[in-house]
mmCIF file of C-alpha atoms and ligand atoms in Angstrom:
data_model
loop_
_atom_site.group_PDB
_atom_site.id
_atom_site.type_symbol
_atom_site.label_atom_id
_atom_site.label_comp_id
_atom_site.label_asym_id
_atom_site.label_seq_id
_atom_site.Cartn_x
_atom_site.Cartn_y
_atom_site.Cartn_z
ATOM 1 C CA MET A 126 116.281 147.747 53.213
ATOM 2 C CA ALA A 127 118.055 146.486 50.068
ATOM 3 C CA SER A 128 116.742 142.927 50.623
ATOM 4 C CA SER A 129 113.109 144.006 50.083
ATOM 5 C CA ILE A 130 113.809 145.318 46.605
ATOM 6 C CA PRO A 131 112.133 143.082 44.005
ATOM 7 C CA ALA A 132 113.877 141.920 40.828
ATOM 8 C CA THR A 133 111.144 143.260 38.550
ATOM 9 C CA GLN A 134 108.721 146.156 38.670
ATOM 10 C CA LYS A 135 105.889 147.997 36.977
ATOM 11 C CA ALA A 136 106.969 150.553 34.379
ATOM 12 C CA VAL A 137 105.691 152.241 31.233
ATOM 13 C CA ILE A 138 107.920 151.841 28.217
ATOM 14 C CA ILE A 139 107.774 152.797 24.571
ATOM 15 C CA GLU A 140 109.402 150.553 21.965
ATOM 16 C CA LYS A 141 108.523 152.933 19.141
ATOM 17 C CA THR A 142 107.217 156.493 18.937
ATOM 18 C CA GLY A 143 103.623 157.376 18.108
ATOM 19 C CA GLY A 144 100.157 157.851 19.578
ATOM 20 C CA LEU A 145 98.737 156.685 22.890
ATOM 21 C CA GLU A 146 98.909 153.076 21.680
ATOM 22 C CA VAL A 147 102.718 152.997 22.027
ATOM 23 C CA LEU A 148 102.488 153.378 25.823
ATOM 24 C CA GLN A 149 103.009 149.900 27.288
ATOM 25 C CA HIS A 150 102.366 149.266 30.961
ATOM 26 C CA LYS A 151 104.557 146.307 31.935
ATOM 27 C CA THR A 152 104.845 144.447 35.219
ATOM 28 C CA ASP A 153 108.100 142.589 34.560
ATOM 29 C CA VAL A 154 110.627 145.332 33.869
ATOM 30 C CA PRO A 155 113.958 144.703 35.641
ATOM 31 C CA VAL A 156 114.670 146.983 38.598
ATOM 32 C CA PRO A 157 117.828 148.860 37.599
ATOM 33 C CA ALA A 158 121.177 148.377 39.353
ATOM 34 C CA VAL A 159 122.940 151.397 40.854
ATOM 35 C CA VAL A 160 126.493 152.352 39.976
ATOM 36 C CA ASP A 161 128.819 154.736 41.794
ATOM 37 C CA GLY A 162 127.273 158.144 42.222
ATOM 38 C CA GLN A 163 123.728 156.778 41.942
ATOM 39 C CA ILE A 164 120.814 156.139 44.262
ATOM 40 C CA LEU A 165 117.892 153.777 43.708
ATOM 41 C CA VAL A 166 114.621 155.567 44.410
ATOM 42 C CA LYS A 167 111.290 153.853 45.063
ATOM 43 C CA ASN A 168 109.006 156.405 43.437
ATOM 44 C CA ASP A 169 105.810 157.400 45.258
ATOM 45 C CA TYR A 170 104.581 159.928 42.722
ATOM 46 C CA THR A 171 105.737 160.702 39.211
ATOM 47 C CA GLY A 172 105.005 163.980 37.449
ATOM 48 C CA VAL A 173 103.495 164.056 33.977
ATOM 49 C CA ASN A 174 104.773 166.851 31.758
ATOM 50 C CA PHE A 175 103.959 167.929 28.238
ATOM 51 C CA ILE A 176 107.533 167.005 27.332
ATOM 52 C CA ASP A 177 106.642 163.343 27.993
ATOM 53 C CA THR A 178 104.203 163.528 25.082
ATOM 54 C CA TYR A 179 106.970 164.923 22.839
ATOM 55 C CA PHE A 180 109.184 161.914 23.643
ATOM 56 C CA ARG A 181 106.225 159.607 23.081
ATOM 57 C CA THR A 182 105.416 161.084 19.641
ATOM 58 C CA GLY A 183 109.053 161.444 18.622
ATOM 59 C CA LEU A 184 108.955 165.268 18.387
ATOM 60 C CA TYR A 185 111.932 165.038 20.752
ATOM 61 C CA PRO A 186 114.052 161.944 20.041
ATOM 62 C CA ALA A 187 114.600 159.479 22.909
ATOM 63 C CA SER A 188 118.258 158.577 23.510
ATOM 64 C CA HIS A 189 117.429 154.882 23.037
ATOM 65 C CA LEU A 190 114.513 152.492 22.582
ATOM 66 C CA PRO A 191 112.877 150.805 24.430
ATOM 67 C CA TYR A 192 112.614 153.854 26.643
ATOM 68 C CA ILE A 193 110.954 154.526 29.999
ATOM 69 C CA LEU A 194 109.219 157.899 29.803
ATOM 70 C CA GLY A 195 108.991 160.438 32.633
ATOM 71 C CA ARG A 196 111.450 162.977 33.987
ATOM 72 C CA GLU A 197 110.576 163.723 37.614
ATOM 73 C CA ALA A 198 109.422 161.903 40.733
ATOM 74 C CA GLU A 199 109.470 161.941 44.500
ATOM 75 C CA GLY A 200 110.148 158.859 46.574
ATOM 76 C CA THR A 201 112.471 157.163 49.034
ATOM 77 C CA VAL A 202 116.098 156.160 48.603
ATOM 78 C CA VAL A 203 116.189 152.343 48.983
ATOM 79 C CA LYS A 204 119.746 151.629 47.873
ATOM 80 C CA THR A 205 122.917 153.595 47.210
ATOM 81 C CA GLY A 206 126.007 153.179 45.061
ATOM 82 C CA GLY A 207 129.438 154.363 46.171
ATOM 83 C CA GLY A 208 131.141 157.663 45.515
ATOM 84 C CA ASN A 209 129.756 161.145 45.967
ATOM 85 C CA LEU A 210 126.048 160.935 46.783
ATOM 86 C CA TYR A 211 125.651 164.577 47.803
ATOM 87 C CA GLY A 212 124.865 163.475 51.357
ATOM 88 C CA LEU A 213 121.898 161.301 50.369
ATOM 89 C CA LYS A 214 121.358 157.997 52.157
ATOM 90 C CA GLU A 215 118.887 155.124 52.412
ATOM 91 C CA GLY A 216 115.546 156.198 53.870
ATOM 92 C CA ASP A 217 115.797 159.808 52.647
ATOM 93 C CA ARG A 218 112.725 161.239 50.981
ATOM 94 C CA VAL A 219 113.933 162.807 47.742
ATOM 95 C CA LEU A 220 112.830 164.722 44.696
ATOM 96 C CA TRP A 221 114.671 164.005 41.466
ATOM 97 C CA ILE A 222 114.748 165.215 37.864
ATOM 98 C CA SER A 223 116.304 162.894 35.303
ATOM 99 C CA GLU A 224 114.954 160.093 33.071
ATOM 100 C CA GLY A 225 112.917 156.920 33.565
ATOM 101 C CA ALA A 226 110.278 158.160 36.022
ATOM 102 C CA TYR A 227 107.260 156.178 34.759
ATOM 103 C CA ALA A 228 108.413 153.272 36.944
ATOM 104 C CA GLU A 229 108.285 152.011 40.505
ATOM 105 C CA TYR A 230 112.082 152.222 40.854
ATOM 106 C CA THR A 231 114.599 154.491 39.136
ATOM 107 C CA ALA A 232 118.393 154.562 39.407
ATOM 108 C CA VAL A 233 119.219 158.258 39.485
ATOM 109 C CA ASP A 234 122.502 160.162 39.554
ATOM 110 C CA ALA A 235 122.588 161.593 43.068
ATOM 111 C CA SER A 236 123.558 164.950 41.539
ATOM 112 C CA ASN A 237 120.000 165.135 40.136
ATOM 113 C CA ALA A 238 118.269 164.399 43.447
ATOM 114 C CA ILE A 239 117.691 166.432 46.582
ATOM 115 C CA LYS A 240 116.205 165.788 50.011
ATOM 116 C CA ILE A 241 112.641 167.022 50.443
ATOM 117 C CA PRO A 242 112.230 169.321 53.468
ATOM 118 C CA GLU A 243 109.854 168.278 56.286
ATOM 119 C CA GLY A 244 107.274 170.930 55.490
ATOM 120 C CA VAL A 245 106.612 169.705 51.953
ATOM 121 C CA ALA A 246 103.605 167.350 51.955
ATOM 122 C CA PRO A 247 103.462 164.155 49.894
ATOM 123 C CA LYS A 248 102.778 164.742 46.163
ATOM 124 C CA ILE A 249 103.804 168.404 46.295
ATOM 125 C CA ALA A 250 107.479 167.974 45.383
ATOM 126 C CA ALA A 251 106.713 165.806 42.338
ATOM 127 C CA ALA A 252 103.915 168.195 41.416
ATOM 128 C CA SER A 253 106.219 171.206 41.558
ATOM 129 C CA ALA A 254 109.608 170.232 40.216
ATOM 130 C CA ILE A 255 109.696 170.685 36.455
ATOM 131 C CA GLN A 256 106.799 173.102 36.088
ATOM 132 C CA GLY A 257 107.718 175.199 39.137
ATOM 133 C CA LEU A 258 111.408 175.340 38.284
ATOM 134 C CA THR A 259 110.600 176.209 34.693
ATOM 135 C CA ALA A 260 108.428 179.114 35.796
ATOM 136 C CA LEU A 261 111.002 180.269 38.334
ATOM 137 C CA THR A 262 113.957 180.204 35.940
ATOM 138 C CA LEU A 263 111.918 181.883 33.208
ATOM 139 C CA VAL A 264 110.946 184.893 35.345
ATOM 140 C CA ARG A 265 114.464 185.161 36.779
ATOM 141 C CA GLU A 266 116.701 184.441 33.808
ATOM 142 C CA ALA A 267 114.824 184.318 30.493
ATOM 143 C CA HIS A 268 113.330 187.719 31.266
ATOM 144 C CA ARG A 269 113.881 189.145 34.716
ATOM 145 C CA VAL A 270 110.438 190.483 35.505
ATOM 146 C CA GLU A 271 110.188 193.595 37.684
ATOM 147 C CA LYS A 272 107.351 194.979 39.767
ATOM 148 C CA GLY A 273 104.816 196.802 37.598
ATOM 149 C CA ASP A 274 105.879 195.124 34.325
ATOM 150 C CA TRP A 275 103.136 194.124 31.911
ATOM 151 C CA VAL A 276 103.573 190.494 30.825
ATOM 152 C CA LEU A 277 101.580 187.922 28.868
ATOM 153 C CA VAL A 278 101.363 184.240 29.871
ATOM 154 C CA HIS A 279 99.799 181.787 27.446
ATOM 155 C CA ALA A 280 97.910 178.724 28.766
ATOM 156 C CA ALA A 281 97.735 180.473 32.134
ATOM 157 C CA ALA A 282 95.687 177.709 33.807
ATOM 158 C CA GLY A 283 98.040 174.916 32.779
ATOM 159 C CA GLY A 284 100.630 173.366 35.069
ATOM 160 C CA THR A 285 103.457 175.736 34.185
ATOM 161 C CA GLY A 286 101.004 178.580 33.573
ATOM 162 C CA LEU A 287 99.595 178.556 37.111
ATOM 163 C CA TRP A 288 103.117 178.618 38.517
ATOM 164 C CA LEU A 289 104.062 181.538 36.268
ATOM 165 C CA VAL A 290 100.966 183.509 37.193
ATOM 166 C CA GLN A 291 101.538 183.024 40.928
ATOM 167 C CA LEU A 292 105.231 183.944 40.750
ATOM 168 C CA LEU A 293 104.450 187.004 38.633
ATOM 169 C CA ASN A 294 101.776 188.025 41.119
ATOM 170 C CA ALA A 295 104.340 187.719 43.927
ATOM 171 C CA ILE A 296 106.725 189.952 41.958
ATOM 172 C CA GLY A 297 103.943 192.514 41.466
ATOM 173 C CA ALA A 298 103.681 192.278 37.687
ATOM 174 C CA ASN A 299 100.525 192.991 35.690
ATOM 175 C CA THR A 300 99.835 189.609 34.167
ATOM 176 C CA ILE A 301 97.572 189.002 31.205
ATOM 177 C CA GLY A 302 96.785 185.298 30.910
ATOM 178 C CA THR A 303 95.348 183.471 27.927
ATOM 179 C CA VAL A 304 93.038 180.465 28.432
ATOM 180 C CA SER A 305 90.511 178.495 26.393
ATOM 181 C CA THR A 306 87.546 178.187 28.771
ATOM 182 C CA PRO A 307 85.701 180.279 31.422
ATOM 183 C CA GLU A 308 86.651 177.714 34.111
ATOM 184 C CA LYS A 309 90.319 178.126 33.249
ATOM 185 C CA ALA A 310 89.848 181.926 33.278
ATOM 186 C CA GLU A 311 88.524 181.758 36.822
ATOM 187 C CA LEU A 312 91.474 179.642 37.985
ATOM 188 C CA ALA A 313 94.069 181.915 36.421
ATOM 189 C CA LEU A 314 92.429 185.005 37.931
ATOM 190 C CA LYS A 315 92.366 183.339 41.342
ATOM 191 C CA ALA A 316 96.062 182.518 40.952
ATOM 192 C CA GLY A 317 96.824 186.197 40.442
ATOM 193 C CA ALA A 318 96.432 187.051 36.769
ATOM 194 C CA THR A 319 95.255 190.644 36.544
ATOM 195 C CA HIS A 320 93.526 190.194 33.161
ATOM 196 C CA ILE A 321 92.388 187.234 31.100
ATOM 197 C CA VAL A 322 91.889 186.744 27.370
ATOM 198 C CA ASN A 323 89.975 183.707 26.179
ATOM 199 C CA TYR A 324 91.992 183.025 23.043
ATOM 200 C CA SER A 325 89.429 180.582 21.705
ATOM 201 C CA HIS A 326 87.159 183.499 20.747
ATOM 202 C CA GLU A 327 88.727 186.826 21.792
ATOM 203 C CA ASP A 328 91.245 188.891 19.814
ATOM 204 C CA VAL A 329 94.484 188.634 21.813
ATOM 205 C CA LYS A 330 96.259 191.438 19.965
ATOM 206 C CA GLN A 331 93.419 193.906 20.360
ATOM 207 C CA LYS A 332 92.926 193.148 24.043
ATOM 208 C CA VAL A 333 96.616 193.289 24.964
ATOM 209 C CA LEU A 334 97.137 196.563 23.115
ATOM 210 C CA GLU A 335 94.037 198.039 24.749
ATOM 211 C CA LEU A 336 95.231 197.050 28.222
ATOM 212 C CA THR A 337 98.747 198.363 27.691
ATOM 213 C CA GLY A 338 97.823 201.676 26.053
ATOM 214 C CA GLY A 339 99.100 200.444 22.681
ATOM 215 C CA LYS A 340 102.614 199.663 23.983
ATOM 216 C CA GLY A 341 102.350 195.896 24.285
ATOM 217 C CA VAL A 342 103.906 193.721 26.984
ATOM 218 C CA ILE A 343 107.562 193.758 27.996
ATOM 219 C CA ALA A 344 107.650 189.940 28.085
ATOM 220 C CA VAL A 345 105.631 187.079 26.649
ATOM 221 C CA PHE A 346 105.929 183.586 28.138
ATOM 222 C CA ASP A 347 104.715 181.309 25.380
ATOM 223 C CA GLY A 348 104.592 177.540 25.970
ATOM 224 C CA VAL A 349 101.841 177.039 23.387
ATOM 225 C CA GLY A 350 104.121 177.470 20.366
ATOM 226 C CA LYS A 351 102.798 177.135 16.845
ATOM 227 C CA SER A 352 99.319 178.632 17.311
ATOM 228 C CA THR A 353 100.386 181.637 19.430
ATOM 229 C CA PHE A 354 103.862 182.549 18.191
ATOM 230 C CA ASP A 355 102.727 185.176 15.678
ATOM 231 C CA VAL A 356 100.411 186.965 18.065
ATOM 232 C CA SER A 357 103.109 186.830 20.742
ATOM 233 C CA LEU A 358 105.441 188.685 18.397
ATOM 234 C CA GLU A 359 102.700 191.179 17.571
ATOM 235 C CA VAL A 360 101.992 192.098 21.200
ATOM 236 C CA VAL A 361 105.520 192.198 22.583
ATOM 237 C CA ALA A 362 106.617 195.773 23.252
ATOM 238 C CA ARG A 363 109.571 197.525 21.638
ATOM 239 C CA LYS A 364 112.737 196.148 23.302
ATOM 240 C CA GLY A 365 110.631 193.424 24.912
ATOM 241 C CA THR A 366 111.356 189.702 25.236
ATOM 242 C CA LEU A 367 109.521 186.811 23.624
ATOM 243 C CA VAL A 368 110.231 183.643 25.581
ATOM 244 C CA SER A 369 109.104 180.688 23.476
ATOM 245 C CA PHE A 370 109.489 177.699 25.771
ATOM 246 C CA GLY A 371 107.245 174.968 24.441
ATOM 247 C CA ASN A 372 105.138 173.370 21.749
ATOM 248 C CA ALA A 373 101.772 172.397 23.257
ATOM 249 C CA SER A 374 100.069 173.245 19.937
ATOM 250 C CA GLY A 375 103.029 172.107 17.807
ATOM 251 C CA PRO A 376 106.530 173.428 17.176
ATOM 252 C CA VAL A 377 107.040 176.983 15.903
ATOM 253 C CA PRO A 378 107.892 176.783 12.181
ATOM 254 C CA PRO A 379 111.248 178.084 10.883
ATOM 255 C CA PHE A 380 111.459 181.805 11.468
ATOM 256 C CA SER A 381 113.341 184.678 9.851
ATOM 257 C CA ILE A 382 115.280 186.598 12.507
ATOM 258 C CA ALA A 383 114.760 189.775 10.466
ATOM 259 C CA ARG A 384 111.250 189.865 11.949
ATOM 260 C CA LEU A 385 112.792 190.852 15.295
ATOM 261 C CA SER A 386 114.241 194.106 14.048
ATOM 262 C CA ALA A 387 111.057 196.198 13.817
ATOM 263 C CA LYS A 388 110.865 196.370 17.637
ATOM 264 C CA ASN A 389 114.356 195.160 18.659
ATOM 265 C CA VAL A 390 112.757 192.120 20.245
ATOM 266 C CA ARG A 391 114.791 189.562 22.191
ATOM 267 C CA LEU A 392 113.750 186.015 21.328
ATOM 268 C CA LEU A 393 114.665 183.049 23.555
ATOM 269 C CA ARG A 394 113.976 179.347 23.267
ATOM 270 C CA PRO A 395 115.142 178.185 26.708
ATOM 271 C CA SER A 396 115.079 174.758 28.340
ATOM 272 C CA LEU A 397 114.896 174.215 32.093
ATOM 273 C CA LEU A 398 117.777 171.745 32.117
ATOM 274 C CA SER A 399 120.176 174.354 30.779
ATOM 275 C CA TYR A 400 119.262 176.652 33.691
ATOM 276 C CA ILE A 401 119.881 173.949 36.313
ATOM 277 C CA ALA A 402 122.805 172.148 34.690
ATOM 278 C CA THR A 403 125.261 172.448 37.587
ATOM 279 C CA ARG A 404 124.711 171.135 41.113
ATOM 280 C CA ASP A 405 124.910 174.695 42.445
ATOM 281 C CA GLU A 406 122.218 175.894 40.053
ATOM 282 C CA PHE A 407 120.027 172.867 40.781
ATOM 283 C CA GLU A 408 120.278 173.341 44.558
ATOM 284 C CA TYR A 409 119.811 177.092 44.332
ATOM 285 C CA TYR A 410 116.566 176.927 42.393
ATOM 286 C CA VAL A 411 115.133 173.830 44.122
ATOM 287 C CA ASN A 412 115.734 175.390 47.523
ATOM 288 C CA GLU A 413 114.052 178.583 46.375
ATOM 289 C CA LEU A 414 111.132 176.521 45.068
ATOM 290 C CA PHE A 415 110.807 174.652 48.374
ATOM 291 C CA GLY A 416 110.935 178.030 50.125
ATOM 292 C CA PHE A 417 107.908 179.250 48.146
ATOM 293 C CA ILE A 418 106.042 176.050 49.060
ATOM 294 C CA THR A 419 106.894 175.877 52.759
ATOM 295 C CA GLY A 420 106.300 179.628 53.061
ATOM 296 C CA GLY A 421 102.723 179.044 51.881
ATOM 297 C CA LYS A 422 103.204 181.476 49.007
ATOM 298 C CA ILE A 423 102.175 179.059 46.248
ATOM 299 C CA ASP A 424 99.093 176.947 45.844
ATOM 300 C CA VAL A 425 100.232 173.826 43.987
ATOM 301 C CA ARG A 426 97.179 172.669 42.068
ATOM 302 C CA ILE A 427 97.026 168.939 41.396
ATOM 303 C CA HIS A 428 94.621 168.080 38.601
ATOM 304 C CA GLY A 429 94.647 164.392 39.416
ATOM 305 C CA VAL A 430 96.642 161.310 40.404
ATOM 306 C CA TYR A 431 96.380 158.588 37.755
ATOM 307 C CA PRO A 432 97.346 154.937 38.248
ATOM 308 C CA LEU A 433 100.462 154.228 36.181
ATOM 309 C CA SER A 434 98.401 151.677 34.273
ATOM 310 C CA GLU A 435 96.176 154.560 33.068
ATOM 311 C CA VAL A 436 99.019 156.630 31.704
ATOM 312 C CA ALA A 437 97.338 156.788 28.275
ATOM 313 C CA ARG A 438 94.357 158.554 29.850
ATOM 314 C CA ALA A 439 96.716 161.048 31.509
ATOM 315 C CA HIS A 440 98.412 161.823 28.178
ATOM 316 C CA ALA A 441 95.049 162.079 26.403
ATOM 317 C CA ASP A 442 93.712 164.501 29.020
ATOM 318 C CA LEU A 443 96.843 166.668 28.885
ATOM 319 C CA GLU A 444 96.991 166.766 25.093
ATOM 320 C CA GLY A 445 93.214 167.241 24.920
ATOM 321 C CA ARG A 446 93.388 170.473 26.991
ATOM 322 C CA LYS A 447 91.196 168.902 29.642
ATOM 323 C CA THR A 448 93.518 169.563 32.587
ATOM 324 C CA THR A 449 94.429 172.431 34.903
ATOM 325 C CA GLY A 450 97.500 172.219 37.104
ATOM 326 C CA LYS A 451 99.585 169.093 37.595
ATOM 327 C CA LEU A 452 98.993 165.480 36.597
ATOM 328 C CA LEU A 453 100.685 162.824 38.711
ATOM 329 C CA LEU A 454 101.074 159.067 38.283
ATOM 330 C CA ASP A 455 101.019 156.516 41.092
ATOM 331 C CA PRO A 456 103.651 153.977 39.953
ATOM 332 C CA SER A 457 102.431 151.300 42.372
ATOM 333 C CA LYS A 458 99.095 150.946 40.582
HETATM 334 P P1 NDP B 617 99.984 172.436 30.499
HETATM 335 O O1 NDP B 617 99.382 171.946 31.753
HETATM 336 O O2 NDP B 617 100.230 173.901 30.343
HETATM 337 O O3 NDP B 617 99.084 171.932 29.292
HETATM 338 C C1 NDP B 617 99.182 172.537 28.037
HETATM 339 C C2 NDP B 617 98.143 173.651 27.843
HETATM 340 O O4 NDP B 617 98.443 174.302 26.623
HETATM 341 C C3 NDP B 617 96.727 173.145 27.696
HETATM 342 O O5 NDP B 617 96.062 172.928 28.905
HETATM 343 C C4 NDP B 617 96.088 174.246 26.882
HETATM 344 O O6 NDP B 617 95.535 175.263 27.707
HETATM 345 C C5 NDP B 617 97.273 174.849 26.098
HETATM 346 N N1 NDP B 617 97.153 174.569 24.667
HETATM 347 C C6 NDP B 617 96.973 175.490 23.690
HETATM 348 N N2 NDP B 617 96.872 174.915 22.508
HETATM 349 C C7 NDP B 617 96.966 173.572 22.699
HETATM 350 C C8 NDP B 617 96.900 172.457 21.823
HETATM 351 N N3 NDP B 617 96.717 172.594 20.496
HETATM 352 N N4 NDP B 617 97.050 171.230 22.361
HETATM 353 C C9 NDP B 617 97.237 171.068 23.673
HETATM 354 N N5 NDP B 617 97.310 172.096 24.552
HETATM 355 C C10 NDP B 617 97.164 173.359 24.071
HETATM 356 O O7 NDP B 617 101.340 171.659 30.217
HETATM 357 P P2 NDP B 617 102.784 171.848 30.911
HETATM 358 O O8 NDP B 617 102.689 172.838 32.009
HETATM 359 O O9 NDP B 617 103.362 170.523 31.177
HETATM 360 O O10 NDP B 617 103.636 172.475 29.736
HETATM 361 C C11 NDP B 617 103.292 173.744 29.186
HETATM 362 C C12 NDP B 617 104.302 174.098 28.114
HETATM 363 O O11 NDP B 617 105.540 174.362 28.747
HETATM 364 C C13 NDP B 617 104.559 172.966 27.116
HETATM 365 O O12 NDP B 617 104.759 173.508 25.854
HETATM 366 C C14 NDP B 617 105.848 172.373 27.618
HETATM 367 O O13 NDP B 617 106.583 171.736 26.624
HETATM 368 C C15 NDP B 617 106.551 173.625 28.096
HETATM 369 N N6 NDP B 617 107.624 173.358 29.043
HETATM 370 C C16 NDP B 617 108.880 173.685 28.645
HETATM 371 C C17 NDP B 617 109.935 173.481 29.475
HETATM 372 C C18 NDP B 617 111.294 173.897 29.022
HETATM 373 O O14 NDP B 617 112.279 173.547 29.692
HETATM 374 N N7 NDP B 617 111.417 174.634 27.936
HETATM 375 C C19 NDP B 617 109.777 172.835 30.781
HETATM 376 C C20 NDP B 617 108.397 172.581 31.145
HETATM 377 C C21 NDP B 617 107.354 172.834 30.278
HETATM 378 P P3 NDP B 617 94.254 176.081 27.138
HETATM 379 O O15 NDP B 617 93.158 175.051 26.986
HETATM 380 O O16 NDP B 617 93.954 177.098 28.155
HETATM 381 O O17 NDP B 617 94.683 176.636 25.823
#
């Protein structure tokens, strides 16, 4: 199989940070070599995540430039290095989470890759990894949600939002979702949200307090950031948890921790990678995620598959709030 690997490939790189114009689709990027402990994966589908836009704009600094964006993909192992490969071999269909996914080929540490079970259809692993694992670790570890809890999920029809709503529904929580359009409201309700607030024109605080008899919610999952942080703090219940896990509307400005004392609120700013840092943690959560998928318990909504060459359109749609569910890239196009 190794002989059919080309010397160069298609990939999207950034040489500097900025707007959509910094995304360069190239056709002559060297295919990386593998070292011990690595596998070379021919990527079939690459996931687009909001975090990719942060690396593009420079909100999160890339480790080096030029830089290949993208953090997750599914594909086939086409070459292996030596050493411990966690049982992976050429021909295996794998899901991986690391760096350099906006490319046809990526050299990945085998510790960050895992075989995809038979029952998981093409596209679904790449569409589920980061957003599904984020939702799963948030409801398990950031705030362990129990049956009957009242919780608030912002951007409930987004990629991570739809996962959160479905997992919370499976747990038996009462989930209030915020969305910006009636179409998104319908999707979030279908996914299992028990109540919806359209935060583009409705008063979130008033509605949440009404629904919860004035108590507020025991947990808020807030990936919107700057524009929702204050209302999230207002509607979290006494001794509740505010999980601020993203910046879709911009980063939350510096914050005085004294504001937490009025209700003894727990505030977390978690990252997925710190929940799945060890191989054991990675395997544990990925296997649980695959279990939800093969068990038919989760509907993985794919907004669209974009050719890699149209990556700028994918970023524009995601940042422009035009999407629901997951955006994928086809690196071969
Ligand atoms: P989404 O598919 O959720 O897209 C973002 C959504 O945020 C939009 O669809 C929109 O929904 C809402 N939104 C509200 N205000 C804005 C705004 N000003 N600009 C753009 N969008 C806005 O994206 P992801 O699922 O990829 O990510 C969701 C959040 O989760 C992001 O903040 C991301 O960084 C975070 N995240 C964090 C992780 C971690 O490890 N901490 C891991 C994965 C994701 P609406 O129109 O309904 O308002």
